[in-house]
Amino acid sequence: MCGIIGYIGSQNKGVESVLNGLEHLEYRGYDSAGIAFISDDKLNIIKEKGRIADLRKSVEITSSNLAIGHTRWATHGEVNKVNAHPHHSGSVTIVHNGIIENYIELKEELIKKGYEFKSKTDTEVACALLDYLYQKTGDIKESISEFKKKAKGAYAIGLILDNDKDNLYAIKKNSPLIIGISKDEKFIASDVPAIIDYTNKYIILEDGDYAVLNKDSVTVFDNENNKVNRKPRTFEGDALSISKCGYDHFMQKEIYEEPEVIKKTALTDIPDISNYDRICIVACGSAMHTGLVGKSLIEKYGDIPVDVEIASEFRYKKLFLDNKTLVIAISQSGETADTLEAVKIAKKMGSDTLGIINVKESSIAREVDNRVYTLAGSEIAVATTKAYAAQLEVLSKIAYSLAKNSKDASKLKEIKDYLEDLQKLPIIMQEVLDNEEEYKKVAKEIYKHKDIFFIGRGIDYALAMEGSLKLKEISYIHSEAYAAGELKHGTISLIEEQTPVIGIVSDKLIADKTISNLKEVNSRGANVIYLTTNQIKGEGDFYSTKLVVPEVNPLLQPIINVIPLQLIAYHVAKYNKCDIDKPRNLAKSVTVE
Ligand code: F6R
């Protein structure tokens, strides 16, 4: 996690460019931030606990041609100014994203050599090690090369030296790092949004690379210290997608972008995967929830068994993978450490890998054998919404591509109009969005409660999990998702007078079963909010509010159903005056295990 940026140029814009870049990287972590810059040949380091806005208040915009900055998501050491980056040791100052796994051992060695440490961070140890090697060799390139041999773990590092105001250094292993190129200015950054206000030309460093940047040139060295050419790329994205465009929050704006995202992603090609005997989906959080929806759709319509694994668990369990198993990694950021590692393991075990990824050229996108991009554009709100919808769409397309040759006539009938229905979907989604007031009313009814439950069966259970995660992560209200029939095996004892229970009922074949479960909780005092389609009756007075969405092709129904859930979560958090786009303790890109 964490975001880093560095600037070297001749326009004296280092401080402003770094602060501005950090604002665009805040989605990667936002508990503290800092900047180091050279001004009048003097090194300045300023750090603050809190957001970039807090850092801004402490920094005077001074002329500087060399600056590095950091926004932190704490891993080692509590959130305070001392642990915030940049860290300084001897004549080296660094910002770092990643984790130095052997920092305790390195720290002990450095203490023996006379180094003292102020912070609890692994980064200060990396900084001291770089300084030690620099004092010993007098050559920073040699020191970086030695550092890479000694430091274990993941690092994207921006480095400046007290006595060298003409060069900025970058080191990369297992954490993303790009170099932005414009005429008289060069940048390093964790991600493209940090530099997009200055340039759309960039190169991606590969693992083991380090680079030397000055205002006119960039030189990259690979793991063997050979000079290499990394291909310059052009960012094709839309800079507008990183502004709120009049919405109160990025999350709300991104929910409203869903119809457009679905329209764009509908045009992506899906590879033929009909040769595999089994599919294994690996992902984390919401991406894993889309995997669960995908499992239902692919198994039901595509007739291939699918396992869904939480990537952080997949890594540490006995695996049964082979060349007849396709491993599908789903990730918005394409940087989630556990998902990336799961892909590497799958490849080693002989399985083919397919990524469903939003961020182009991200680490997972580059690691997988084949990829389908979701065309959601930049997602800034920490809680995913539009990328989630696009992942559902890609999975539905995969299920359709497997199902369309099925011999099962009834199945074929159910999905026969899929392509046409997919075209119509954005308009129907817009109709659902137009009902925002209804979802806001539900939010007003429930926002003061301490516990909220979501229930559903089959595919609706997978959606319940997403609705529940969305609500709890941004509103901090305890919420749980339950398979509707499972509730009475324990959890029903938590239902009290007026406890909100949101029941999702969109599958006609099993609707009665879930409705019975909703009646059970209603008769125990629950306030039932019943989310269903216009084709399901649901007789009885078991709910206080009924939310009706249009029934669509079964492969597309989840994309419709999730909209009310996202908007309810959004408004509950808004009523509770939460920091919706940057919920506490979270970060958008989880690059630590
Ligand atoms: C929840 C959320 C997270 C992510 C998870 C995986 O709203 O956004 O649960 O889905 O951290 O992230 P990616 O998709 O970037 O791998």
Coordinates of C-alpha atoms and ligand atoms in Angstrom, one line a residue, residues 284-287 330-334 336 339 382-384 391 466 469-470 473 588 590, ligand 1:
C284 CA -10.0 -10.7 -2.5
G285 CA -12.8 -8.7 -1.0
S286 CA -15.4 -7.5 -3.5
A287 CA -13.5 -9.0 -6.4
I330 CA -10.0 -10.9 -10.5
S331 CA -8.7 -7.6 -9.4
Q332 CA -9.6 -4.0 -10.0
S333 CA -6.2 -2.6 -9.1
G334 CA -4.2 -5.4 -10.5
T336 CA -3.4 -6.9 -4.8
T339 CA -3.9 -12.3 -5.8
V382 CA -11.9 3.1 -2.0
A383 CA -15.1 1.1 -2.0
T384 CA -15.4 -0.5 -5.4
Q391 CA -16.3 -7.7 -13.3
E466 CA -21.3 -7.6 -1.4
L469 CA -19.3 -5.4 2.8
K470 CA -20.2 -2.1 1.1
E473 CA -16.7 -0.7 5.1
K588 CA -7.6 1.1 -2.4
V590 CA -3.7 -3.7 -1.0
Ligands
F6R1 C1 -14.3 -3.3 -1.2 C2 -13.1 -3.3 -2.0 C3 -12.1 -4.4 -1.7 C4 -11.4 -4.9 -3.0 C5 -10.2 -5.8 -2.6 C6 -9.6 -6.4 -3.8 O1 -15.1 -2.3 -1.6 O2 -12.9 -2.5 -2.8 O3 -12.6 -5.5 -1.0 O4 -12.3 -5.5 -3.8 O5 -9.3 -5.2 -1.8 O6 -9.0 -5.3 -4.6 P1 -8.6 -5.5 -6.1 O7 -9.9 -5.7 -6.8 O8 -7.9 -4.2 -6.5 O9 -7.7 -6.7 -6.2

